[in-house]
Short mmCIF file of C-alpha atoms in Angstrom, two decimals:
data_model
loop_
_atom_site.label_atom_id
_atom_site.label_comp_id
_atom_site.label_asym_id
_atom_site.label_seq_id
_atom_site.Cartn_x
_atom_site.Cartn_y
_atom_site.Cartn_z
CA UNK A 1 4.98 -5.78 -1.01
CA UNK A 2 4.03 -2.90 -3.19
CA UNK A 3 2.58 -0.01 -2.29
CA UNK A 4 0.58 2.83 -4.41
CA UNK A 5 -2.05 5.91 -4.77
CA UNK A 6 -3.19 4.36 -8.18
CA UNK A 7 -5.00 2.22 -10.16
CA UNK A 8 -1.79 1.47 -12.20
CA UNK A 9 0.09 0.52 -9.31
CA UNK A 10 -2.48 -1.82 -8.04
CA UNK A 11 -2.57 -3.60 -11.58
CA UNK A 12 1.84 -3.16 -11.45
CA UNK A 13 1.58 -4.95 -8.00
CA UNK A 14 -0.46 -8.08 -9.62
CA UNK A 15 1.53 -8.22 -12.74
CA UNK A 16 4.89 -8.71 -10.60
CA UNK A 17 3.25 -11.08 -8.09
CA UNK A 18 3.40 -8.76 -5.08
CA UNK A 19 1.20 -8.15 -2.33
CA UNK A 20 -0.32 -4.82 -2.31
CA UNK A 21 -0.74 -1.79 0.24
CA UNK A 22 -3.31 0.83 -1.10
CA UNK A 23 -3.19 4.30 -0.11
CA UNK A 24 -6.83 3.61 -0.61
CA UNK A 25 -9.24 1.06 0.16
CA UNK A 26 -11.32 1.07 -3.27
CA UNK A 27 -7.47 -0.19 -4.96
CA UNK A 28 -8.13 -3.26 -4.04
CA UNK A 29 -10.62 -3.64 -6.60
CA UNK A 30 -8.28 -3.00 -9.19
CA UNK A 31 -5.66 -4.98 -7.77
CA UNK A 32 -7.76 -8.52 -7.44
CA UNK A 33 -9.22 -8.15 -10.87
CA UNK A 34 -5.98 -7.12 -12.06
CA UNK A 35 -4.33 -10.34 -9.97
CA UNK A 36 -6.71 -12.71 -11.86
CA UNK A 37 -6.43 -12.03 -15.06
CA UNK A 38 -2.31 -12.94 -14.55
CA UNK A 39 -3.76 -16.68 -13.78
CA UNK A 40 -1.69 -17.01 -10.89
CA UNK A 41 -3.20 -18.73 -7.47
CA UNK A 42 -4.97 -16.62 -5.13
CA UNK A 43 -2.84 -15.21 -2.67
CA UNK A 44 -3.40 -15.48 1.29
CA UNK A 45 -4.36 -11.84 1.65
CA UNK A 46 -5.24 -10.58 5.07
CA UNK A 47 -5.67 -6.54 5.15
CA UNK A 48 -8.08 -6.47 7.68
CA UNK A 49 -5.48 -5.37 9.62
CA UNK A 50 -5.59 -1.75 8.46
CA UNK A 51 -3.01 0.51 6.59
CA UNK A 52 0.81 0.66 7.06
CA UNK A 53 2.86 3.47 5.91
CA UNK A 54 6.56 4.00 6.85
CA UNK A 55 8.67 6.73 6.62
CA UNK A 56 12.18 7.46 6.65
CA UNK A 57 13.84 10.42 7.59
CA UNK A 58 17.57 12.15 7.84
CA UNK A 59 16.61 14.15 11.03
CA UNK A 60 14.07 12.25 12.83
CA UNK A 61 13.68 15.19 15.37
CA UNK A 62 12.83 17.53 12.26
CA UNK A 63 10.42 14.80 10.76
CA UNK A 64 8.62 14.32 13.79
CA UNK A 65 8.36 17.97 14.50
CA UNK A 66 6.81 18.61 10.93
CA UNK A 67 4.69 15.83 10.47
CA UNK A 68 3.68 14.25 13.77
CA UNK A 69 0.65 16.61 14.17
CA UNK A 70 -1.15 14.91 11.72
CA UNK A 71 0.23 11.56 12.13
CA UNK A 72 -1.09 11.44 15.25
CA UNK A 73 -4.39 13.03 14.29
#
């Protein structure tokens, strides 16, 4: 998996074969076009199962603290 904010990451994602996770919906355009002009097959691409972000922190207390406001928003 890849992941990306842009329009050259979606087309980056196809060109190395990689699934894709948009930090918006309207990538996906950009990625499928982008996916079939490499001529590889489709892939078996499910997101209907929403967006996934992960982050990783030194001082998960400090993280949470900071940014679990909006997280959980």
């Amino acid at each position: 998996y890849m992941g990306g904010a842009s329009k050259i990451a979606a087309r980056r994602a196809a060109r190395h074969g990689c699934y894709f996770l948009p930090a918006y919906n309207d990538l996906y355009e950009s990625y499928f076009d982008a996916w079939d002009k490499t001529g590889k097959p489709p892939l078996e691409y499910d997101h209907s199962r929403g967006f996934l972000m992960s982050w990783v922190a030194e001082d998960k207390d400090k993280f949470w603290k900071k940014i679990g406001p909006s997280l959980l928003h």
